[in-house]
Coordinates of C-alpha atoms in Angstrom, one line a residue:
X1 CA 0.0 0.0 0.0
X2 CA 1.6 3.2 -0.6
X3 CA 2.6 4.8 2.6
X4 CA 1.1 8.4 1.9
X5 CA -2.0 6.6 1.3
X6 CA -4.3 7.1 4.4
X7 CA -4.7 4.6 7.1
X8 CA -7.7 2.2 6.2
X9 CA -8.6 2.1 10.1
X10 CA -8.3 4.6 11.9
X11 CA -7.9 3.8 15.7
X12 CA -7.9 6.6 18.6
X13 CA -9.0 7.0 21.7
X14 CA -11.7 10.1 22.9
X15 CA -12.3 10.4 26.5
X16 CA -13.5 7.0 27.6
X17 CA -13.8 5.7 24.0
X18 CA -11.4 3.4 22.5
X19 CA -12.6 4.5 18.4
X20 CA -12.3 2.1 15.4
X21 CA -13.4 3.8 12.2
X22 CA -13.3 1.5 9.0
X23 CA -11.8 3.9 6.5
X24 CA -12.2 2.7 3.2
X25 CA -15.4 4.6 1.9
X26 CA -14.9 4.8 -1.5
X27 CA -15.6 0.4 -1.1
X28 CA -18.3 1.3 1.3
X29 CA -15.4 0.2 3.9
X30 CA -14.8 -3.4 2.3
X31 CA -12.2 -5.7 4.7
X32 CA -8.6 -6.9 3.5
X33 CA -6.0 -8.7 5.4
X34 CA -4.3 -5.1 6.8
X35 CA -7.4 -3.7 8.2
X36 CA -8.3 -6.6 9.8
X37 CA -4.8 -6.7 11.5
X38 CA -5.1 -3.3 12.5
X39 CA -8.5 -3.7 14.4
X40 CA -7.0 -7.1 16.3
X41 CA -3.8 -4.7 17.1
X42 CA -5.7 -2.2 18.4
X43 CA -8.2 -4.0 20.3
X44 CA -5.8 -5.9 22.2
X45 CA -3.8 -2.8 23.2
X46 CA -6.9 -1.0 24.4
X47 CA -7.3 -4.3 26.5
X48 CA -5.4 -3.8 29.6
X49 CA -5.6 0.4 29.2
X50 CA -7.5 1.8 31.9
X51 CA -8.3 4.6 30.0
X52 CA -10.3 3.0 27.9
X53 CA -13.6 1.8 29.3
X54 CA -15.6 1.5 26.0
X55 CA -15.0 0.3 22.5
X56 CA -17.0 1.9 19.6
X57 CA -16.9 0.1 15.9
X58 CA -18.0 2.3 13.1
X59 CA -17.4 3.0 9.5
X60 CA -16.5 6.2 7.6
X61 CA -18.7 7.9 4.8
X62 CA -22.5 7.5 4.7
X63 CA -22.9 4.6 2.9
X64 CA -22.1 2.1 4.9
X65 CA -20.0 0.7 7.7
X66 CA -18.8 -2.2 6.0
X67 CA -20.2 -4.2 2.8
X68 CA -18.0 -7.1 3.8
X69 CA -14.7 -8.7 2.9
X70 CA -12.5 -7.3 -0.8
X71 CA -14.2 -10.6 -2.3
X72 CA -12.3 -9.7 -5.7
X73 CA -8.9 -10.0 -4.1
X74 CA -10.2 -13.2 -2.8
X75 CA -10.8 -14.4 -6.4
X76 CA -7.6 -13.3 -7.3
X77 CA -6.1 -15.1 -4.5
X78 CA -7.5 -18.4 -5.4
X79 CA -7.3 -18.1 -9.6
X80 CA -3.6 -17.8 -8.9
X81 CA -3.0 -20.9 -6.4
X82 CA -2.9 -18.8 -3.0
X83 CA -5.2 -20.7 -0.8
X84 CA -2.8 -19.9 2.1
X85 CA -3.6 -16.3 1.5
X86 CA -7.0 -16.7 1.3
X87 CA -6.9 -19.1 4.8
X88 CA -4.8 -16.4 6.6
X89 CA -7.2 -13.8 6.0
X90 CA -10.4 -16.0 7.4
X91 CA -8.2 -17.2 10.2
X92 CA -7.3 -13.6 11.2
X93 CA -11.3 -12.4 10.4
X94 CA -12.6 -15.2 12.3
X95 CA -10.8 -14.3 15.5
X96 CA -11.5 -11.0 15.3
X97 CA -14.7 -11.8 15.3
X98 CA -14.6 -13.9 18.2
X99 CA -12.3 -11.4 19.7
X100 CA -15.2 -8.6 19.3
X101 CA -17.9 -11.4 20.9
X102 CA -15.7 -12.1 24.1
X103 CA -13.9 -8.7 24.9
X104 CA -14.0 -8.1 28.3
X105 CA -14.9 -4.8 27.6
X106 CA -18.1 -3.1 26.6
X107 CA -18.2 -2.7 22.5
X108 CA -20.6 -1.0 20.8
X109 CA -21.0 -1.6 16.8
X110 CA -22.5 1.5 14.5
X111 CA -24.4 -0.6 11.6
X112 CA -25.2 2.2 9.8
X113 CA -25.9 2.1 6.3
X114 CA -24.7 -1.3 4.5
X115 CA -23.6 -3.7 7.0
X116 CA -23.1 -6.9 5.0
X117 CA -21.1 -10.3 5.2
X118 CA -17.9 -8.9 7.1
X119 CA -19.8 -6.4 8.1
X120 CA -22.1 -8.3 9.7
X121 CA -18.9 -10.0 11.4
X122 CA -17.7 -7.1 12.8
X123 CA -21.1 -5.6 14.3
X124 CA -23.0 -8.8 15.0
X125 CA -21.1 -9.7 17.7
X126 CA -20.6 -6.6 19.5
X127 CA -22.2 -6.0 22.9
X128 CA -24.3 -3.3 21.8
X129 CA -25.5 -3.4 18.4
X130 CA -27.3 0.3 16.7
X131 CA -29.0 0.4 13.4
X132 CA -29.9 3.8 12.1
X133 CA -32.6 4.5 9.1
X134 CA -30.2 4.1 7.0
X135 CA -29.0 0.7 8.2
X136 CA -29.4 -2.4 5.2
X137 CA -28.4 -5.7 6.8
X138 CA -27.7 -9.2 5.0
X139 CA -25.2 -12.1 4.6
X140 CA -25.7 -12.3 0.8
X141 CA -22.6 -14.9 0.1
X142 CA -25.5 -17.3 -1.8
X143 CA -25.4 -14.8 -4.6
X144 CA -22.0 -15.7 -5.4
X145 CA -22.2 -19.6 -5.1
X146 CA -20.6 -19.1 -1.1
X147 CA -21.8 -19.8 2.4
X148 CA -22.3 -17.2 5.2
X149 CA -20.0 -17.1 7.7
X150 CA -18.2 -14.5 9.8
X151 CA -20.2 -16.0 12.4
X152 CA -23.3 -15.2 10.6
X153 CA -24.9 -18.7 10.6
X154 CA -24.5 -18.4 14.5
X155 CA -27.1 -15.5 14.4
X156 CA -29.1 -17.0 11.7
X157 CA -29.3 -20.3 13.5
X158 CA -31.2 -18.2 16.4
X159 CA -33.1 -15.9 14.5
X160 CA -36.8 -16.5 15.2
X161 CA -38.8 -19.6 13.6
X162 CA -37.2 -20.2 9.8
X163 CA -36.2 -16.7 9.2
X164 CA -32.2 -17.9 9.5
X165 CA -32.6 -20.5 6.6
X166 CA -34.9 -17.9 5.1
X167 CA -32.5 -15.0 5.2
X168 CA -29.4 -17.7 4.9
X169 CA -30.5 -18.9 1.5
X170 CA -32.2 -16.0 -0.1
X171 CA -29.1 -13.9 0.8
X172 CA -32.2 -10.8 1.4
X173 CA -31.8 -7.5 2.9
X174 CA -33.1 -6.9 6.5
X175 CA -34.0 -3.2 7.1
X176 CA -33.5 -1.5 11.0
X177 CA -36.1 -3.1 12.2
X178 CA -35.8 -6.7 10.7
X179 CA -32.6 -6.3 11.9
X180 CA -33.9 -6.0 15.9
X181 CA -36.4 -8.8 14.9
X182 CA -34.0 -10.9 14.0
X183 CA -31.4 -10.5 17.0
X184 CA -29.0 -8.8 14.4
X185 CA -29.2 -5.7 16.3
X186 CA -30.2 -4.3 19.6
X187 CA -31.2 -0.5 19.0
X188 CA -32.4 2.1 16.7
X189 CA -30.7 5.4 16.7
X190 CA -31.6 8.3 14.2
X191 CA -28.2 8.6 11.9
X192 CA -28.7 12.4 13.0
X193 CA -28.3 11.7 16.3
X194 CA -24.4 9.4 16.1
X195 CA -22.4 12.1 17.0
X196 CA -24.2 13.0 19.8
X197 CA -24.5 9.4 21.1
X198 CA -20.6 9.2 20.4
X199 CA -20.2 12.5 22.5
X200 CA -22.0 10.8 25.3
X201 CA -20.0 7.5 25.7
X202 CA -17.0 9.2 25.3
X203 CA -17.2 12.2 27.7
X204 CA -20.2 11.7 29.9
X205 CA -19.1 11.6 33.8
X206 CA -21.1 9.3 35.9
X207 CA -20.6 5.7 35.9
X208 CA -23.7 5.0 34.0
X209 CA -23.0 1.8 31.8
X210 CA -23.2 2.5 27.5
X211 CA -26.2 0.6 27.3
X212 CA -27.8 3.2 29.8
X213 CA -26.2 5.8 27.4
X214 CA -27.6 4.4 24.5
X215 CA -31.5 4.1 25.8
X216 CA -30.9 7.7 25.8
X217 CA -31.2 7.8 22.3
X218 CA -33.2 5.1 21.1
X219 CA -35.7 5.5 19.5
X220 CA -38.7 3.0 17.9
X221 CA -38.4 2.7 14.2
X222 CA -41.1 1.4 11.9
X223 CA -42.6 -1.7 12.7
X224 CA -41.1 -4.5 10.2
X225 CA -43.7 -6.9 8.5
X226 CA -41.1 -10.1 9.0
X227 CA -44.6 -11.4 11.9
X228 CA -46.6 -11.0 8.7
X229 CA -44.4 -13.3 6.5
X230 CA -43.6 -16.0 9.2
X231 CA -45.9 -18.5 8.8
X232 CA -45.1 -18.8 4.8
X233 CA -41.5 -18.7 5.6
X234 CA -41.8 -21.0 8.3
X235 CA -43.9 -24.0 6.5
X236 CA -41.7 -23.8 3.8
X237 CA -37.8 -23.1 5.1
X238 CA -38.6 -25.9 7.6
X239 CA -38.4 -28.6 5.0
X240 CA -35.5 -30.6 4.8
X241 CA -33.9 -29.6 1.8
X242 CA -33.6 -27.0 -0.7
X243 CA -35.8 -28.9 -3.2
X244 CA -38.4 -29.5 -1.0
X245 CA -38.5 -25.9 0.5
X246 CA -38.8 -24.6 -3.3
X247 CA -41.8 -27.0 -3.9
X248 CA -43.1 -26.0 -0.9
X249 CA -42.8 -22.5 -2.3
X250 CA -44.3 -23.7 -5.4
X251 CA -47.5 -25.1 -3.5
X252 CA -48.1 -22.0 -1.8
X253 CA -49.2 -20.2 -5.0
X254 CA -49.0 -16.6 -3.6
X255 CA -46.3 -13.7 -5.0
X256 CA -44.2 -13.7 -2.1
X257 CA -43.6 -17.3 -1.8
X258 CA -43.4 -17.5 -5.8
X259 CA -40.5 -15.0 -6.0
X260 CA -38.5 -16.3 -3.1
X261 CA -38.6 -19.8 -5.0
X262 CA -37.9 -17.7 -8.4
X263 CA -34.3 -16.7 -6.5
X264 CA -33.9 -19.7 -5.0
X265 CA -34.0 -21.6 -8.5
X266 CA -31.4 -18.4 -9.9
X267 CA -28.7 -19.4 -7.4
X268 CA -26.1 -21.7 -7.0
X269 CA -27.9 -25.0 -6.0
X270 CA -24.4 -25.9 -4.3
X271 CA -24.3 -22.9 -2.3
X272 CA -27.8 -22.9 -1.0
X273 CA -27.3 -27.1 -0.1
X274 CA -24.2 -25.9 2.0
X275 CA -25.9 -23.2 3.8
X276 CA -29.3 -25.3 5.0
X277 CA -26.9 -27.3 6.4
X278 CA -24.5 -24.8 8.0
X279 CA -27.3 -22.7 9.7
X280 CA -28.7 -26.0 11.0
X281 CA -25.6 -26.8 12.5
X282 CA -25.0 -23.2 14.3
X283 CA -28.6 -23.6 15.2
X284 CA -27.5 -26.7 17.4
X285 CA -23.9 -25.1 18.4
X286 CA -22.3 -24.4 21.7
X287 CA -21.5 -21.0 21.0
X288 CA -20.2 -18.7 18.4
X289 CA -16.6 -20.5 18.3
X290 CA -18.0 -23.8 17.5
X291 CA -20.2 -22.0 14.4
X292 CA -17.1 -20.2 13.2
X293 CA -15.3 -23.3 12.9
X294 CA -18.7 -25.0 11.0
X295 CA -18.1 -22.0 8.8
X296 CA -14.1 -22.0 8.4
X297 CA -14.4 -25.6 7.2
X298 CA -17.5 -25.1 5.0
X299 CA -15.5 -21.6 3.4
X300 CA -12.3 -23.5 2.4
X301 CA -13.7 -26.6 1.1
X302 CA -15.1 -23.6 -1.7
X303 CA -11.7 -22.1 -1.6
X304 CA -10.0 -25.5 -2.3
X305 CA -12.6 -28.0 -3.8
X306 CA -15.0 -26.5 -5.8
X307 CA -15.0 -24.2 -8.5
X308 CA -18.7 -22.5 -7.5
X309 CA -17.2 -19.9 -5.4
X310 CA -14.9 -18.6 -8.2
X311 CA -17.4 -18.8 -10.7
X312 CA -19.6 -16.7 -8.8
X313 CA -17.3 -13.8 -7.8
X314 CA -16.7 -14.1 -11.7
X315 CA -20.0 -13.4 -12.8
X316 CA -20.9 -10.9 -10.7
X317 CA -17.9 -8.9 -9.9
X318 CA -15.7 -9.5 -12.0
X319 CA -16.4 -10.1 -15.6
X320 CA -20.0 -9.1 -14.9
X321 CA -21.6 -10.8 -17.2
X322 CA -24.4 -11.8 -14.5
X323 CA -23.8 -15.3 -16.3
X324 CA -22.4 -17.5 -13.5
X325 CA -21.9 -21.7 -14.5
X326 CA -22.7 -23.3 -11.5
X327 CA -21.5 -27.0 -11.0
X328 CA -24.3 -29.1 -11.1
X329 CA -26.9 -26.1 -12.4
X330 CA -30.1 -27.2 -11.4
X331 CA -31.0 -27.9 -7.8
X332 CA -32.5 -31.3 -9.5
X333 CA -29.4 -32.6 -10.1
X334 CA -27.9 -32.5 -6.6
X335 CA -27.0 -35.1 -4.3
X336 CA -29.2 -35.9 -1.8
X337 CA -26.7 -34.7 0.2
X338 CA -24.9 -31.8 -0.7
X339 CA -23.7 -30.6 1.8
X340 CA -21.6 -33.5 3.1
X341 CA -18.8 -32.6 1.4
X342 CA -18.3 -29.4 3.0
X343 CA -19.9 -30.3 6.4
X344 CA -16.5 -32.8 6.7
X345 CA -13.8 -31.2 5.2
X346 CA -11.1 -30.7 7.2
X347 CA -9.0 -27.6 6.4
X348 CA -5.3 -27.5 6.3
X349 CA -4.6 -25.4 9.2
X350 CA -6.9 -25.1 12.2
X351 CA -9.2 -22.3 12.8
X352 CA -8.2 -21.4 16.1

């Protein structure tokens, strides 16, 4: 990186507050290896400070706080024979993320604007989790033939009734208050009222705790129609594969439950056989750092054994054609069980 370049996190402390700012807006804050190193660096410094009391996660620009991980340098990676690259940086995003769930210290994660797959890493395991107006939640990896992870089938696994597979598969976008539904996120805060909420934990002078802080400047935001949708979603995710679930779609007959099995049937049938299975397993996990390592074996049986991942970031990122090949096509022609494969793999290095 060239060195006059400006740091992609910036990491400070104001009053109180230990600050992490994703800085990176012009790719709506997207995650490489170096940024990730410098969160982990920074975190475990501000560990034993006393000056620090609380952490505060956040991302520069308005668009977004993160949209995830640089998924074309991944490609790259991969094409060119670099699986150890590519494991390094999910061992080192993986931790952080468990680093974020378990730090002994009160963290409080800004989702606002596009929070999505590392995103979602990043803020979903913070202590105290805002959404703003502006906030679009998702873990979309099953639009490029991949699996959530980043811990994200841990919080899909306990989402409400079916709305994990639901979400899981169809890769959809939760808005602020899905987002609370869901257990994504714990409060809504008007984006016009951050820096005044950052103010507050930083500088305020009583011992009130930054949850305390933050019911200062919550606020309710539109109710979200998820309770209207469950019982669709729930008769039909609940089946036990993703053939079933679209026929169950099919049977429904209604528009809603037509275009969900429309996506279903666009994306890769690989992908979405994998991720039944991984939010089923995080649904019966101990904790996050048994779902993480679900994920990390799941992610580099892509990365190392089957082409669907590649072919994906191809078609949509970089070639663009929109055009992707995926190996088999057709849902019909999957194994009865797909996700096998990936369920046992057994990386190369160990996650943790």
């Amino acid at each position: 990186m060239d060195s006059t370049a400006p740091a992609r996190v910036l990491a400070r402390t104001e009053g109180a507050l230990g600050r992490l700012t994703l800085n990176r807006p012009e790719a709506i804050n997207a995650l490489d290896l170096g940024m990730i190193r410098a969160m982990t660096a920074a975190l475990d410094a501000w560990r034993t400070d006393t000056d620090v009391q609380i952490v505060l996660i956040d991302g520069e620009g308005e668009r977004g706080m993160c949209a995830g991980g640089d998924v074309r340098a991944l490609h790259a990676q991969i094409v060119a024979g670099r699986a150890d690259e590519t494991a390094e940086f999910f061992r080192a995003e993986y931790a952080l993320n468990a680093m974020i769930a378990e730090y002994p210290k009160p963290v409080v994660a800004v989702a606002d604007g596009i929070t999505m797959g590392g995103g979602i890493g990043l803020a979903g395991h913070a202590a105290i989790r805002i959404v703003t107006e502006r906030s679009k939640l998702a873990m979309p990896e099953t639009r490029i033939g991949f699996t959530p992870d980043v811990g994200g089938t841990w919080l899909l696994g306990r989402a409400p009734g079916r709305f994990g597979e639901y979400f899981g598969l169809t890769g959809s976008t939760m808005n602020p208050a899905d987002a609370v539904l869901l257990g994504f996120a714990d409060h809504f805060v008007p984006s016009d009222r951050l820096d005044a909420l950052r103010e507050a934990l930083a500088y305020r002078a009583d011992p009130t705790g930054p949850a305390e802080i933050v019911l200062l400047f919550d606020e309710t935001p539109d109710p979200s129609t998820l309770p209207d949708a469950r019982r669709w979603i729930d008769e039909a995710f609940s089946a036990g594969t993703v053939v079933e679930i679209v026929s169950r779609l099919r049977a429904q007959g209604t528009a809603d439950a037509g275009a969900a099995a429309d996506l279903l049937e666009g994306l890769a049938p690989t992908g979405l056989a994998v991720t039944l299975d991984a939010v089923r397993e995080a649904r019966e996990s101990s904790g996050l750092r048994e779902a993480l390592e679900g994920e990390y074996r799941r992610v580099m049986w892509f990365v190392t054994q089957h082409p669907d991942l590649v072919e994906g970031i191809r078609a949509q990122l970089v070639d663009k054609d929109r055009n992707p090949r995926w190996d088999p096509p057709t849902l019909a022609e999957l194994a009865p069980d797909a996700g096998a494969d990936a369920r046992a793999y057994v990386p190369e290095h160990p996650l943790f």
